[in-house]
Amino acid sequence: MLAATLLRCRHAQSNPSMRLHTSAMYLTLWSFLDTPSPSAYNYAQNVSEQEPLAMKKVRQAAIAQDPTEAQKMISPLQGVFLSHLVRSQGARHILELGCYKGYSALWLAHGLRSQTKGNPQLWTCERDLDVTAIAKQNIIDSGYADIVQVLSQPADEVLQGWNAEQKLDMVFIDANKTAYKKYYNLILERDLLKENGQIIVDNVLFHGQVHGLDQDGKTGRKKTIAQKLNDFNKHVADDKRTTQTLLPLFDGLLLIQKNKH
């Protein structure tokens, strides 16, 4: 099974259309489901909520423009999962760190649409001004401009300048991977979350590299992204301010809940 999995991993790496949005599946989802093929993933996606046409257009346009860069986007199945989390939590105010072209923001906003009270709002930020312009247009074209505001700022600046009186139900982190610990600490130190508020962090297994580190945490290279993510994961695990669950799904999804005082 391991040999078959590695063979498919190599095939995925040489075939951009195959690996788009599913690169983590070959390294994390397979081991979680104990299956040597992506059939379980495809089945799950087929019987889950389907990707709305507006979002599909955004994803396909990104792939057509630059297949490699498009891998920054979450998969449709992960979008469904995030949207489900928003609805089940009853979240009304969400901050997303790392917007890219707005695809994940659209899924979060899709979940917010079910909230009829409390003026649901999503703020998403991106430091790349060219990408920000695309994200803004995608959000307008998809019909979510009334509840999504795109901030043209780096994630740390957004957190440092955030009005601490405007508490957040959820923060989705998908920005600079090496700064995850900084984002996390800013959110908690500035007390930006509501009671029982959640932080959702993407890519914490980083294509299988994080959990593959040596036991002493060394990778042979000085402070790789995987090492910094490993440091972040352990930091959260040791932090008494929160309770966490790391799901070996997609590219590693860390669910963090603020503990009650």
GROMACS .gro file of N, CA, C and O in nm, residues 30-95:
model
  264
   30TRP      N    1  -0.547   1.003   0.252
   30TRP     CA    2  -0.538   0.860   0.227
   30TRP      C    3  -0.508   0.783   0.354
   30TRP      O    4  -0.570   0.682   0.383
   31SER      N    5  -0.410   0.830   0.428
   31SER     CA    6  -0.374   0.757   0.550
   31SER      C    7  -0.489   0.760   0.650
   31SER      O    8  -0.510   0.666   0.725
   32PHE      N    9  -0.565   0.869   0.649
   32PHE     CA   10  -0.677   0.882   0.742
   32PHE      C   11  -0.788   0.784   0.706
   32PHE      O   12  -0.849   0.722   0.793
   33LEU      N   13  -0.812   0.766   0.576
   33LEU     CA   14  -0.920   0.678   0.532
   33LEU      C   15  -0.872   0.536   0.504
   33LEU      O   16  -0.952   0.449   0.478
   34ASP      N   17  -0.740   0.516   0.510
   34ASP     CA   18  -0.680   0.384   0.486
   34ASP      C   19  -0.725   0.327   0.352
   34ASP      O   20  -0.774   0.215   0.341
   35THR      N   21  -0.709   0.407   0.248
   35THR     CA   22  -0.745   0.362   0.114
   35THR      C   23  -0.634   0.399   0.017
   35THR      O   24  -0.573   0.504   0.030
   36PRO      N   25  -0.603   0.315  -0.082
   36PRO     CA   26  -0.493   0.343  -0.175
   36PRO      C   27  -0.534   0.426  -0.296
   36PRO      O   28  -0.460   0.437  -0.391
   37SER      N   29  -0.654   0.482  -0.298
   37SER     CA   30  -0.698   0.558  -0.414
   37SER      C   31  -0.779   0.679  -0.369
   37SER      O   32  -0.826   0.685  -0.255
   38PRO      N   33  -0.797   0.776  -0.458
   38PRO     CA   34  -0.875   0.895  -0.422
   38PRO      C   35  -1.026   0.874  -0.433
   38PRO      O   36  -1.102   0.969  -0.423
   39SER      N   37  -1.070   0.750  -0.452
   39SER     CA   38  -1.213   0.726  -0.475
   39SER      C   39  -1.298   0.769  -0.356
   39SER      O   40  -1.409   0.820  -0.375
   40ALA      N   41  -1.249   0.750  -0.234
   40ALA     CA   42  -1.326   0.790  -0.116
   40ALA      C   43  -1.341   0.942  -0.112
   40ALA      O   44  -1.447   0.994  -0.075
   41TYR      N   45  -1.234   1.012  -0.148
   41TYR     CA   46  -1.240   1.158  -0.152
   41TYR      C   47  -1.342   1.204  -0.256
   41TYR      O   48  -1.426   1.290  -0.228
   42ASN      N   49  -1.336   1.146  -0.374
   42ASN     CA   50  -1.430   1.183  -0.479
   42ASN      C   51  -1.573   1.151  -0.440
   42ASN      O   52  -1.665   1.229  -0.467
   43TYR      N   53  -1.592   1.036  -0.375
   43TYR     CA   54  -1.726   0.999  -0.331
   43TYR      C   55  -1.778   1.100  -0.230
   43TYR      O   56  -1.894   1.145  -0.238
   44ALA      N   57  -1.693   1.136  -0.133
   44ALA     CA   58  -1.733   1.233  -0.031
   44ALA      C   59  -1.773   1.366  -0.095
   44ALA      O   60  -1.872   1.428  -0.057
   45GLN      N   61  -1.695   1.408  -0.192
   45GLN     CA   62  -1.725   1.535  -0.258
   45GLN      C   63  -1.855   1.527  -0.337
   45GLN      O   64  -1.934   1.622  -0.338
   46ASN      N   65  -1.881   1.412  -0.398
   46ASN     CA   66  -2.001   1.397  -0.480
   46ASN      C   67  -2.129   1.396  -0.397
   46ASN      O   68  -2.234   1.441  -0.445
   47VAL      N   69  -2.123   1.344  -0.275
   47VAL     CA   70  -2.245   1.336  -0.194
   47VAL      C   71  -2.255   1.450  -0.094
   47VAL      O   72  -2.352   1.459  -0.018
   48SER      N   73  -2.157   1.540  -0.092
   48SER     CA   74  -2.164   1.659  -0.006
   48SER      C   75  -2.232   1.772  -0.082
   48SER      O   76  -2.266   1.759  -0.200
   49GLU      N   77  -2.252   1.884  -0.014
   49GLU     CA   78  -2.307   2.003  -0.080
   49GLU      C   79  -2.222   2.036  -0.201
   49GLU      O   80  -2.099   2.033  -0.194
   50GLN      N   81  -2.285   2.069  -0.311
   50GLN     CA   82  -2.212   2.093  -0.435
   50GLN      C   83  -2.166   2.238  -0.448
   50GLN      O   84  -2.227   2.331  -0.394
   51GLU      N   85  -2.058   2.254  -0.518
   51GLU     CA   86  -1.998   2.386  -0.540
   51GLU      C   87  -2.091   2.472  -0.625
   51GLU      O   88  -2.127   2.435  -0.738
   52PRO      N   89  -2.132   2.589  -0.575
   52PRO     CA   90  -2.216   2.679  -0.656
   52PRO      C   91  -2.143   2.722  -0.783
   52PRO      O   92  -2.019   2.731  -0.787
   53LEU      N   93  -2.217   2.752  -0.886
   53LEU     CA   94  -2.161   2.787  -1.016
   53LEU      C   95  -2.068   2.907  -1.007
   53LEU      O   96  -1.962   2.910  -1.069
   54ALA      N   97  -2.107   3.007  -0.928
   54ALA     CA   98  -2.024   3.128  -0.916
   54ALA      C   99  -1.886   3.095  -0.861
   54ALA      O  100  -1.785   3.150  -0.907
   55MET      N  101  -1.880   3.006  -0.763
   55MET     CA  102  -1.752   2.969  -0.705
   55MET      C  103  -1.672   2.882  -0.803
   55MET      O  104  -1.549   2.894  -0.812
   56LYS      N  105  -1.742   2.796  -0.874
   56LYS     CA  106  -1.674   2.711  -0.971
   56LYS      C  107  -1.604   2.795  -1.077
   56LYS      O  108  -1.492   2.764  -1.120
   57LYS      N  109  -1.669   2.903  -1.119
   57LYS     CA  110  -1.609   2.992  -1.219
   57LYS      C  111  -1.482   3.056  -1.166
   57LYS      O  112  -1.383   3.070  -1.239
   58VAL      N  113  -1.483   3.097  -1.039
   58VAL     CA  114  -1.365   3.157  -0.977
   58VAL      C  115  -1.250   3.057  -0.974
   58VAL      O  116  -1.136   3.089  -1.010
   59ARG      N  117  -1.280   2.935  -0.934
   59ARG     CA  118  -1.177   2.831  -0.923
   59ARG      C  119  -1.122   2.796  -1.061
   59ARG      O  120  -1.000   2.786  -1.080
   60GLN      N  121  -1.209   2.777  -1.159
   60GLN     CA  122  -1.164   2.739  -1.292
   60GLN      C  123  -1.084   2.850  -1.359
   60GLN      O  124  -0.988   2.824  -1.432
   61ALA      N  125  -1.122   2.975  -1.334
   61ALA     CA  126  -1.048   3.088  -1.392
   61ALA      C  127  -0.908   3.094  -1.334
   61ALA      O  128  -0.810   3.122  -1.406
   62ALA      N  129  -0.895   3.068  -1.204
   62ALA     CA  130  -0.764   3.068  -1.139
   62ALA      C  131  -0.676   2.957  -1.194
   62ALA      O  132  -0.556   2.976  -1.218
   63ILE      N  133  -0.734   2.840  -1.216
   63ILE     CA  134  -0.659   2.727  -1.271
   63ILE      C  135  -0.614   2.756  -1.413
   63ILE      O  136  -0.499   2.729  -1.451
   64ALA      N  137  -0.703   2.816  -1.492
   64ALA     CA  138  -0.670   2.848  -1.631
   64ALA      C  139  -0.558   2.951  -1.640
   64ALA      O  140  -0.473   2.944  -1.730
   65GLN      N  141  -0.556   3.044  -1.547
   65GLN     CA  142  -0.455   3.150  -1.549
   65GLN      C  143  -0.318   3.099  -1.505
   65GLN      O  144  -0.215   3.130  -1.566
   66ASP      N  145  -0.315   3.022  -1.395
   66ASP     CA  146  -0.187   2.973  -1.343
   66ASP      C  147  -0.213   2.849  -1.257
   66ASP      O  148  -0.246   2.861  -1.139
   67PRO      N  149  -0.201   2.730  -1.316
   67PRO     CA  150  -0.231   2.606  -1.242
   67PRO      C  151  -0.149   2.589  -1.115
   67PRO      O  152  -0.200   2.538  -1.015
   68THR      N  153  -0.024   2.632  -1.116
   68THR     CA  154   0.060   2.616  -0.997
   68THR      C  155   0.014   2.708  -0.885
   68THR      O  156  -0.004   2.665  -0.771
   69GLU      N  157  -0.006   2.836  -0.917
   69GLU     CA  158  -0.052   2.932  -0.816
   69GLU      C  159  -0.191   2.896  -0.764
   69GLU      O  160  -0.223   2.921  -0.648
   70ALA      N  161  -0.273   2.836  -0.851
   70ALA     CA  162  -0.410   2.802  -0.812
   70ALA      C  163  -0.414   2.699  -0.700
   70ALA      O  164  -0.517   2.682  -0.634
   71GLN      N  165  -0.302   2.630  -0.677
   71GLN     CA  166  -0.298   2.534  -0.568
   71GLN      C  167  -0.308   2.601  -0.431
   71GLN      O  168  -0.326   2.533  -0.330
   72LYS      N  169  -0.296   2.732  -0.428
   72LYS     CA  170  -0.312   2.805  -0.302
   72LYS      C  171  -0.457   2.798  -0.254
   72LYS      O  172  -0.484   2.822  -0.136
   73MET      N  173  -0.549   2.771  -0.346
   73MET     CA  174  -0.691   2.767  -0.307
   73MET      C  175  -0.725   2.639  -0.234
   73MET      O  176  -0.664   2.535  -0.256
   74ILE      N  177  -0.824   2.648  -0.149
   74ILE     CA  178  -0.877   2.529  -0.085
   74ILE      C  179  -0.956   2.449  -0.189
   74ILE      O  180  -0.989   2.499  -0.296
   75SER      N  181  -0.984   2.324  -0.157
   75SER     CA  182  -1.065   2.241  -0.247
   75SER      C  183  -1.213   2.270  -0.225
   75SER      O  184  -1.253   2.324  -0.120
   76PRO      N  185  -1.299   2.234  -0.321
   76PRO     CA  186  -1.443   2.250  -0.300
   76PRO      C  187  -1.493   2.176  -0.176
   76PRO      O  188  -1.578   2.228  -0.102
   77LEU      N  189  -1.440   2.056  -0.149
   77LEU     CA  190  -1.483   1.981  -0.032
   77LEU      C  191  -1.443   2.053   0.097
   77LEU      O  192  -1.520   2.057   0.193
   78GLN      N  193  -1.323   2.111   0.099
   78GLN     CA  194  -1.284   2.188   0.217
   78GLN      C  195  -1.371   2.312   0.232
   78GLN      O  196  -1.405   2.352   0.342
   79GLY      N  197  -1.410   2.370   0.119
   79GLY     CA  198  -1.501   2.484   0.125
   79GLY      C  199  -1.634   2.447   0.187
   79GLY      O  200  -1.688   2.520   0.270
   80VAL      N  201  -1.686   2.333   0.147
   80VAL     CA  202  -1.812   2.283   0.205
   80VAL      C  203  -1.796   2.265   0.355
   80VAL      O  204  -1.885   2.300   0.435
   81PHE      N  205  -1.682   2.209   0.397
   81PHE     CA  206  -1.657   2.186   0.539
   81PHE      C  207  -1.652   2.317   0.617
   81PHE      O  208  -1.712   2.330   0.723
   82LEU      N  209  -1.582   2.417   0.563
   82LEU     CA  210  -1.573   2.546   0.631
   82LEU      C  211  -1.710   2.612   0.640
   82LEU      O  212  -1.746   2.669   0.743
   83SER      N  213  -1.785   2.604   0.532
   83SER     CA  214  -1.920   2.662   0.532
   83SER      C  215  -2.008   2.594   0.636
   83SER      O  216  -2.086   2.659   0.707
   84HIS      N  217  -1.992   2.463   0.649
   84HIS     CA  218  -2.067   2.387   0.749
   84HIS      C  219  -2.028   2.431   0.890
   84HIS      O  220  -2.114   2.446   0.978
   85LEU      N  221  -1.898   2.453   0.914
   85LEU     CA  222  -1.853   2.499   1.046
   85LEU      C  223  -1.915   2.634   1.081
   85LEU      O  224  -1.957   2.658   1.195
   86VAL      N  225  -1.919   2.723   0.983
   86VAL     CA  226  -1.978   2.856   1.006
   86VAL      C  227  -2.124   2.844   1.046
   86VAL      O  228  -2.169   2.905   1.143
   87ARG      N  229  -2.198   2.761   0.975
   87ARG     CA  230  -2.341   2.745   1.005
   87ARG      C  231  -2.363   2.678   1.140
   87ARG      O  232  -2.448   2.720   1.219
   88SER      N  233  -2.286   2.573   1.166
   88SER     CA  234  -2.308   2.497   1.291
   88SER      C  235  -2.270   2.579   1.413
   88SER      O  236  -2.330   2.564   1.520
   89GLN      N  237  -2.171   2.666   1.399
   89GLN     CA  238  -2.132   2.752   1.511
   89GLN      C  239  -2.225   2.871   1.526
   89GLN      O  240  -2.232   2.933   1.632
   90GLY      N  241  -2.299   2.902   1.420
   90GLY     CA  242  -2.382   3.022   1.423
   90GLY      C  243  -2.297   3.147   1.417
   90GLY      O  244  -2.336   3.252   1.470
   91ALA      N  245  -2.183   3.138   1.352
   91ALA     CA  246  -2.090   3.252   1.344
   91ALA      C  247  -2.152   3.365   1.263
   91ALA      O  248  -2.219   3.341   1.161
   92ARG      N  249  -2.127   3.487   1.306
   92ARG     CA  250  -2.177   3.604   1.235
   92ARG      C  251  -2.066   3.701   1.194
   92ARG      O  252  -2.084   3.780   1.102
   93HIS      N  253  -1.954   3.694   1.265
   93HIS     CA  254  -1.844   3.786   1.235
   93HIS      C  255  -1.714   3.705   1.221
   93HIS      O  256  -1.668   3.643   1.317
   94ILE      N  257  -1.659   3.706   1.100
   94ILE     CA  258  -1.544   3.621   1.067
   94ILE      C  259  -1.434   3.707   1.006
   94ILE      O  260  -1.460   3.796   0.924
   95LEU      N  261  -1.311   3.676   1.044
   95LEU     CA  262  -1.194   3.738   0.982
   95LEU      C  263  -1.113   3.628   0.915
   95LEU      O  264  -1.081   3.527   0.977
   0.00000   0.00000   0.00000
